[in-house]
Coordinates of C-alpha atoms and ligand atoms in Angstrom, one line a residue:
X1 CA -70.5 -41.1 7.6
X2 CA -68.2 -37.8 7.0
X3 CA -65.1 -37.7 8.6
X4 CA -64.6 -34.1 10.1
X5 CA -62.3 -34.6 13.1
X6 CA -58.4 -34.0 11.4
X7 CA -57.3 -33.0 14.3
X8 CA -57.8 -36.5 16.3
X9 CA -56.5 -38.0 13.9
X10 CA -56.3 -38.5 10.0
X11 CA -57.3 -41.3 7.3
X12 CA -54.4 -43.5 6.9
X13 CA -53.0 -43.0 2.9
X14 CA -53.1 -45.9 1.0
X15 CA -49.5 -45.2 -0.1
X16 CA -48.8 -45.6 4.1
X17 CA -50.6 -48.6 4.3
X18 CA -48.7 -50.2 1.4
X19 CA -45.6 -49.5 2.6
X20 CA -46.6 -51.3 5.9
X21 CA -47.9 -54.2 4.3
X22 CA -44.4 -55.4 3.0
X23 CA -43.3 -55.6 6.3
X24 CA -45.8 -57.3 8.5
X25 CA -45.9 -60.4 5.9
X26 CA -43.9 -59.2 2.7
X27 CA -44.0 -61.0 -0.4
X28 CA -40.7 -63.1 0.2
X29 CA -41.8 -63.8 3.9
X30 CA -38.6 -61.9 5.2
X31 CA -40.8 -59.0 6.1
X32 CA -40.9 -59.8 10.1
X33 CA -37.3 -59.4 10.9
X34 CA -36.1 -57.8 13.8
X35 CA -34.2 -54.4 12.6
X36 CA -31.4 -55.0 15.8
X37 CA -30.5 -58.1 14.3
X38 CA -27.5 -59.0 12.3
X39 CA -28.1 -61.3 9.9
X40 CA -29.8 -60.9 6.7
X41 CA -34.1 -60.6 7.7
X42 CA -32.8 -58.3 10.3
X43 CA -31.0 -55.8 8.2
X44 CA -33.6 -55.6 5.5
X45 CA -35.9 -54.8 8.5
X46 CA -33.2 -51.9 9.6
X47 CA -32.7 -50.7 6.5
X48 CA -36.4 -50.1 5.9
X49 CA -36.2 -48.3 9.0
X50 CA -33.3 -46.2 8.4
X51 CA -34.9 -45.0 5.3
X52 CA -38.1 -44.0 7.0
X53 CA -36.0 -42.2 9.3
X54 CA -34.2 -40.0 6.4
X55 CA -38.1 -39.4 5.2
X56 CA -39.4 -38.4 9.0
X57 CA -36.1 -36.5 9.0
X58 CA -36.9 -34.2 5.4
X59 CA -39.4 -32.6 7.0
X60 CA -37.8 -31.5 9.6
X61 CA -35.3 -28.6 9.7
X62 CA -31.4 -29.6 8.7
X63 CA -29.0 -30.7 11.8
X64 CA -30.9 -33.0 14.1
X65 CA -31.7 -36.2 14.8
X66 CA -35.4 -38.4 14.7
X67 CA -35.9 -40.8 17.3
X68 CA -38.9 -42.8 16.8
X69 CA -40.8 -43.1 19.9
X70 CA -44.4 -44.9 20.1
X71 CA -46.4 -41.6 19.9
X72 CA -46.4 -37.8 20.0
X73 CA -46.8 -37.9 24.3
X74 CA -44.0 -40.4 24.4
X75 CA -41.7 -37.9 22.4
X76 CA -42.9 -34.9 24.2
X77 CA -42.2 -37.0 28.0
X78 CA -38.6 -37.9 26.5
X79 CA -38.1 -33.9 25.9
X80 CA -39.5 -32.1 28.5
X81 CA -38.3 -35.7 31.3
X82 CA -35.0 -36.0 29.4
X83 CA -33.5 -32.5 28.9
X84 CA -30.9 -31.1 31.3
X85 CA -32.2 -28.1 32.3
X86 CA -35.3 -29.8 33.3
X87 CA -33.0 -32.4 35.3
X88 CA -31.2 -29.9 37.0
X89 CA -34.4 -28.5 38.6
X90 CA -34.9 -25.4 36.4
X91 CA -38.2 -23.8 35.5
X92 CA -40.1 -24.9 32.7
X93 CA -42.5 -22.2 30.6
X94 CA -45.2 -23.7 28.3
X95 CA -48.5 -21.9 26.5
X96 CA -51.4 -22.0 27.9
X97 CA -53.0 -24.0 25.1
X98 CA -50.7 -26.6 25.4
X99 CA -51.8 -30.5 24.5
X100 CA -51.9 -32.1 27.6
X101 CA -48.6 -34.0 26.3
X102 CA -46.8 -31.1 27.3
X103 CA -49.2 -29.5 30.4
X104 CA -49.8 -32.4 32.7
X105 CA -45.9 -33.6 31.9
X106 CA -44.7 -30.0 33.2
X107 CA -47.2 -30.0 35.6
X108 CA -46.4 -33.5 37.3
X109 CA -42.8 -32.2 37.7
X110 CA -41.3 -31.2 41.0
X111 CA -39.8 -28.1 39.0
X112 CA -41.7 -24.6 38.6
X113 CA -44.4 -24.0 36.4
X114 CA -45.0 -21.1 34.7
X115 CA -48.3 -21.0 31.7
X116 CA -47.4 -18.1 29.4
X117 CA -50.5 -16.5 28.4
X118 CA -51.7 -16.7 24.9
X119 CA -54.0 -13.4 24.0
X120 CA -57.7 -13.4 22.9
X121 CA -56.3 -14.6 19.5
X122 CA -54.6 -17.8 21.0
X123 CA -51.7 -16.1 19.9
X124 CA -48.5 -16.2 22.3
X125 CA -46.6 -12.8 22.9
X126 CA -43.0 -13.5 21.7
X127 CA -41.6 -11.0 23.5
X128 CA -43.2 -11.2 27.1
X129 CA -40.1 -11.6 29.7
X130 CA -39.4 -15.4 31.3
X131 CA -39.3 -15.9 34.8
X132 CA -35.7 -15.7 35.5
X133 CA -35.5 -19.6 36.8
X134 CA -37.0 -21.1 33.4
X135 CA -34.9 -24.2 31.7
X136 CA -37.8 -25.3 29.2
X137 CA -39.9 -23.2 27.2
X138 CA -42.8 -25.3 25.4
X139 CA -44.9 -23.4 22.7
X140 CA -46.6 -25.8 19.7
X141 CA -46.6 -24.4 16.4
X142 CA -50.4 -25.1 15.8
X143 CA -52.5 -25.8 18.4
X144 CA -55.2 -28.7 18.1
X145 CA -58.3 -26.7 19.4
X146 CA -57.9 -24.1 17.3
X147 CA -55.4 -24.3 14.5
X148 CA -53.5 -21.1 15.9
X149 CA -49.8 -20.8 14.7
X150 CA -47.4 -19.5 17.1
X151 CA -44.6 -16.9 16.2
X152 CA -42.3 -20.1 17.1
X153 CA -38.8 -18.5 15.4
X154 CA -39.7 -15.4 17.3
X155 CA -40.3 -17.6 20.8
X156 CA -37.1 -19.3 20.2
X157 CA -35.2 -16.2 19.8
X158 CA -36.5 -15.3 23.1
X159 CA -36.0 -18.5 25.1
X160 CA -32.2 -18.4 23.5
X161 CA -31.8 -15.2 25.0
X162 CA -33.0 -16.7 28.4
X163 CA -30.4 -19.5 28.2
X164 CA -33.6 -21.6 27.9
X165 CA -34.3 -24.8 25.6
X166 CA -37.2 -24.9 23.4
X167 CA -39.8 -27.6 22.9
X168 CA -42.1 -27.7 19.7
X169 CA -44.9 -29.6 19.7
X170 CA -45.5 -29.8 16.2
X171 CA -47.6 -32.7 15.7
X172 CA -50.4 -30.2 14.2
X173 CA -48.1 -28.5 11.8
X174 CA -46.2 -31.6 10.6
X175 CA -46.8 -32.3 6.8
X176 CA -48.7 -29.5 6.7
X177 CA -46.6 -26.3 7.1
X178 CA -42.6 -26.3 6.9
X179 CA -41.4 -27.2 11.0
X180 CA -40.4 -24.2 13.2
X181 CA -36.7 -24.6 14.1
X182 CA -36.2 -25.6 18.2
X183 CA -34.3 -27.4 20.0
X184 CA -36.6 -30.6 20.2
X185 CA -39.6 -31.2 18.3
X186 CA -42.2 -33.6 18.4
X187 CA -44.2 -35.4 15.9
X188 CA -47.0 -38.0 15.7
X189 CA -47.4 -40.4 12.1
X190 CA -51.4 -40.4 13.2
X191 CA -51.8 -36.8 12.0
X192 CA -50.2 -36.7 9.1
X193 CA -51.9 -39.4 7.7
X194 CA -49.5 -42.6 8.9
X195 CA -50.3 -45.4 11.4
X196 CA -51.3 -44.8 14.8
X197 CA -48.6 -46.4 17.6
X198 CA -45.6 -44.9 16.3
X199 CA -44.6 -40.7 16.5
X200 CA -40.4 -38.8 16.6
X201 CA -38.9 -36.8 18.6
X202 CA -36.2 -35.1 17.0
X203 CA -33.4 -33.5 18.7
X204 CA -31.4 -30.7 17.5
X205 CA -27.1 -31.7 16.7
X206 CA -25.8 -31.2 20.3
X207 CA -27.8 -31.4 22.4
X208 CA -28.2 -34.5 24.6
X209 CA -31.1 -36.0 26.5
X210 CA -31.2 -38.8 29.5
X211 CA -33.6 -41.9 28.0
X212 CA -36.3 -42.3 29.6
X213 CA -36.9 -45.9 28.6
X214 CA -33.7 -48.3 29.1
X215 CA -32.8 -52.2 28.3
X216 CA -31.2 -52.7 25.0
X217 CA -30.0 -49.2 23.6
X218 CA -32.1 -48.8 20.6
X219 CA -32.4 -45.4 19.1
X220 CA -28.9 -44.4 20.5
X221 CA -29.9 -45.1 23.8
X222 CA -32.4 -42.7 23.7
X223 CA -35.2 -45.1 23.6
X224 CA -34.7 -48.6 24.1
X225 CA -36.9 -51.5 22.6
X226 CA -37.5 -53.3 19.4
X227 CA -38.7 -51.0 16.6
X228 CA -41.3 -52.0 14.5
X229 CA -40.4 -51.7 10.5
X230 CA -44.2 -51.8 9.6
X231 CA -44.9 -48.7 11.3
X232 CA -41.2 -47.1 10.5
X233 CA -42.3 -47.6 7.1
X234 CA -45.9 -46.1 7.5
X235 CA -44.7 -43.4 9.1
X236 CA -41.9 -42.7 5.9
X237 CA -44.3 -43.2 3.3
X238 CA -46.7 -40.4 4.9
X239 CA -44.2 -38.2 5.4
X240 CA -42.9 -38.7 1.8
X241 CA -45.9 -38.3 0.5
X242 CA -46.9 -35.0 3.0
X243 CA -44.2 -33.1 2.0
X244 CA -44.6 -33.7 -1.9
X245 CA -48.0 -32.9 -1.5
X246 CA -47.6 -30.1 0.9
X247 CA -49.0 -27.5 -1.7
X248 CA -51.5 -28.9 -3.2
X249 CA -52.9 -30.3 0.1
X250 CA -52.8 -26.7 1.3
X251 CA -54.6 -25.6 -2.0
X252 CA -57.0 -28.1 -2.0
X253 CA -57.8 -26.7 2.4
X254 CA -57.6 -23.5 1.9
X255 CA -60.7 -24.3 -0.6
X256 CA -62.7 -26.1 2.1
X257 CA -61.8 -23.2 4.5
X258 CA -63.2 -20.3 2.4
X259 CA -66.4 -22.4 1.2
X260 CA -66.8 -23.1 5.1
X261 CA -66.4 -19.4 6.3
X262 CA -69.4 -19.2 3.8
X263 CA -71.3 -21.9 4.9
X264 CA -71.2 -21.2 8.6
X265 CA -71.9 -18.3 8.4
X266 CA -74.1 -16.8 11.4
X267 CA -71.2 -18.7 13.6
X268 CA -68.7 -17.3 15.6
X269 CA -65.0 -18.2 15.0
X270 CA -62.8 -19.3 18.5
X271 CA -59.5 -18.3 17.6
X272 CA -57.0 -15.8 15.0
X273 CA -58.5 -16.1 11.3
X274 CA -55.2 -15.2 9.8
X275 CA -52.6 -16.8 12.2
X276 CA -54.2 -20.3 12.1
X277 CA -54.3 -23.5 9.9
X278 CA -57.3 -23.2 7.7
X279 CA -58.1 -26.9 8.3
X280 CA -59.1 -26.2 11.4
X281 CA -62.6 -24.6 12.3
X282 CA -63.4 -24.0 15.9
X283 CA -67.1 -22.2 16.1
X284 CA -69.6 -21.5 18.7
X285 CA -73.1 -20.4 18.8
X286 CA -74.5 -18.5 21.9
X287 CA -76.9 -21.2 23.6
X288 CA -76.0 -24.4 21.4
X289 CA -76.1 -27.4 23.5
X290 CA -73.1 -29.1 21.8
X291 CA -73.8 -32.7 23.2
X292 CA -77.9 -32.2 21.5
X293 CA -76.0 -31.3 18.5
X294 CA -73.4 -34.1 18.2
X295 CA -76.4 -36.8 18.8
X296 CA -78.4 -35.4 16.0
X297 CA -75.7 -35.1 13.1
X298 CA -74.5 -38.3 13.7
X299 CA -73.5 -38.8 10.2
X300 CA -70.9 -36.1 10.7
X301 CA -68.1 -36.9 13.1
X302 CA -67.0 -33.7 14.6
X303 CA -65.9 -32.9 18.3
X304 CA -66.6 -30.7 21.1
X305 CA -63.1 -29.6 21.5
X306 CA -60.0 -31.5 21.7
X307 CA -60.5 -35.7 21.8
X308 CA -58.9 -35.8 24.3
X309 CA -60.9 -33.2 26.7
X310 CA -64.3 -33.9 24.7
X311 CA -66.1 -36.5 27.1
X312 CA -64.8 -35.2 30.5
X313 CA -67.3 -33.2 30.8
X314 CA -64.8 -29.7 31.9
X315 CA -65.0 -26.6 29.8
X316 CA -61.9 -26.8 27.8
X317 CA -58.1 -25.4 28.8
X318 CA -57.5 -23.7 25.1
X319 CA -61.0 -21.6 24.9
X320 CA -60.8 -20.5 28.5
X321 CA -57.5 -19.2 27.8
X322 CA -58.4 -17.2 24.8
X323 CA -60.9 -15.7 27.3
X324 CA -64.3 -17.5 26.8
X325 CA -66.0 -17.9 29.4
X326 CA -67.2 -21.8 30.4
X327 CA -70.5 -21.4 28.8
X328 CA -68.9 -20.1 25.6
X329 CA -66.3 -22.6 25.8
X330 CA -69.4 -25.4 26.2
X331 CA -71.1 -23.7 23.1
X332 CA -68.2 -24.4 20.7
X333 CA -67.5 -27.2 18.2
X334 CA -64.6 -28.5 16.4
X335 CA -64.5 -29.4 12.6
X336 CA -61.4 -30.2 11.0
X337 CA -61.0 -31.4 7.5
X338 CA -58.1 -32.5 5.2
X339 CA -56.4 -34.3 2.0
X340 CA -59.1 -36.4 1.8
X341 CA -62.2 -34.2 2.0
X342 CA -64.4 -33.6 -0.6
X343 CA -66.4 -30.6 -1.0
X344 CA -69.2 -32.4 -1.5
X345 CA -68.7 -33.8 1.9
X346 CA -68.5 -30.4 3.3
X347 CA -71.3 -29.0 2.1
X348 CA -73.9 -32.0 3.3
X349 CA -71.6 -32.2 7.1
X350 CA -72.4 -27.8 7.2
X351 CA -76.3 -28.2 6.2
X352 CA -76.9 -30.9 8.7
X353 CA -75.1 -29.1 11.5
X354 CA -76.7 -25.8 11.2
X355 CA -80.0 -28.0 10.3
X356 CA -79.1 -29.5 13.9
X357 CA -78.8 -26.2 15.4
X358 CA -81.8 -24.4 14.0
X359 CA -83.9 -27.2 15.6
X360 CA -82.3 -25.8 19.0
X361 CA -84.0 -21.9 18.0
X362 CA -80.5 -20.8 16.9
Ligands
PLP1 N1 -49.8 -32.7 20.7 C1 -50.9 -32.3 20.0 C2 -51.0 -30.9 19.5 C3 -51.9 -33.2 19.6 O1 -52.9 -32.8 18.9 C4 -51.7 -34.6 20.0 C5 -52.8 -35.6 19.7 O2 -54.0 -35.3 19.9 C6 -50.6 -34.9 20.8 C7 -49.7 -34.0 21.1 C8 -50.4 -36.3 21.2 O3 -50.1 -37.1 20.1 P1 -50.1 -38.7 20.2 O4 -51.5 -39.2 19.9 O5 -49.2 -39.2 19.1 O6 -49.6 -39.1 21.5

């Protein structure tokens, strides 16, 4: 089986998993403490977690805060839920390629809702004019259909400007490219090669949130209940180990990427070449029947669009917004690769899928 679906989610790194081991059993069998504790298992547990926290933390920008939260949506509900303006019953912008984190959030709120239009590129206009009413602006930094990066210190200039707060969803970008600055930013371990169940939301110095989530005031308040060290940890050592390896994961991508271009060649690319994360390959083929496809390479796990969308059976959000049209939208796949793949692997995934789509007359 080859693994080509980064973008749901990525191979746990063995350093990760090692640093979680120590503190689901741990070789002096203190490892299960209770990091709100005061005696001693429970501030080995804390400290564990205070040091994943100053790991999260370096790859953010400097002056903020990390609260750990249970996942990227959790982090992205205690932004967009939690902020003032949003309380106060102000608008609330977001891209039209949103995750549905931050779309079906803004969207269940009583509050106004206006999509800002990304262009054929996927790209978001920094400078296009916010309603008047907006509180919240909400543009990720690289989207999970199609890798685009958003001109996010431009957007942020612009939603300053409007007396407006920005959200980055960054859960695509962290690890892999420095973090936009904002004034909230979430992130999920599960992408950047770290356990699934645990993601941060990190908040810039100043600014303060309502919890969404209260009984015993963990995480300042901000999110109460009993962290788990196993995952704090996980989480840390993935983030260490992203940011040391930052260029030579990029390298190693980029590689993949330009061997790819090659190798998929008679394929249209969804999406800005240049303005995008190279691990990310979002392609269509006039007439491919994507579900015909995905049954006959299934060796090769790719998806039809986002994991989350892919099964519902609706053309997705993100390519109908860059302007294809439903068929083209149900004519595109998603491969996304990473650390971890090989070359090799690429090269045998690309000659079954266009093997697969020959057999279809393409
Ligand atoms: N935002 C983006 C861009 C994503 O790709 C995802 C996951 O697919 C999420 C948010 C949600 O992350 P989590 O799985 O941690 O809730």
């Amino acid at each position: 089986m080859i693994y080509l679906d980064y973008q749901a989610t990525t191979p746990l790194a063995p350093e990760a998993r090692d640093a979680m081991l120590r503190w689901l059993d741990g070789p002096d069998g203190v490892g299960f403490g209770n990091p709100h504790s005061p005696h001693r298992y429970g501030r080995q547990a804390a400290a564990a977690v205070e040091l994943a926290r100053d790991r999260v933390a370096a790859l953010f920008p400097p002056g903020g805060t990390v609260i750990f939260t249970s996942c990227a949506t959790e982090a992205i509900n205690l932004a967009i839920r939690g902020c003032k303006p949003v309380r106060a019953g102000r608008g609330i912008a977001a891209s039209a390629i949103e995750h549905a984190a931050v779309w079906d959030t803004a969207e269940a709120l009583p509050n106004a809702f206006h999509p800002i239009a990304v262009d054929r590129e996927g790209l978001v206009d920094p400078a296009a004019e916010l309603p008047a009413d907006v509180g919240l602006v909400a543009v990720m930094q690289v989207n999970n259909e199609i890798g685009t990066i958003q001109p996010v210190a431009e957007i942020a200039r612009t939603a300053k400007a409007a007396g407006a707060l920005l959200l980055c969803d960054a859960v695509q970008a962290a690890g892999r490219i420095p973090i936009a600055m904002a004034d909230m930013i979430a992130i999920s371990a599960h992408k950047l090669h770290g356990p699934k169940g645990i993601g941060a939301l990190w908040v810039r110095d100043g600014l303060t949130l309502e919890p969404l989530i209260t009984g015993g005031g963990q995480e300042g308040g901000l999110r109460s209940g009993t962290l788990s060290p196993a995952l704090c940890a996980g989480f840390g050592a993935a983030a260490k180990l992203a940011a040391e390896r930052m260029e030579p994961d990029a390298a190693h991508i980029e590689a993949l990427w330009t061997r790819a271009r090659d190798l998929f060649d008679g394929w249209t690319l969804n999406g800005s070449e240049t303005a995008r994360w190279h691990g990310n390959l979002n392609l269509r083929q006039e007439g491919l029947d994507v579900a015909r496809l995905l049954s006959d390479v299934r060796d090769v796990a790719i998806s039809a669009g986002s994991a989350c969308a892919s099964g519902s059976g609706k053309p997705s959000r993100v390519l109908q917004a860059i302007g294809l049209s439903d068929k083209m939208a149900k004519n595109s796949i998603r491969i996304g690769f990473g650390r971890y793949t090989g070359m090799d692997d690429l090269e045998l995934a690309a000659a079954a899928i266009n093997a697969a789509a020959r057999t279809q007359g393409l």
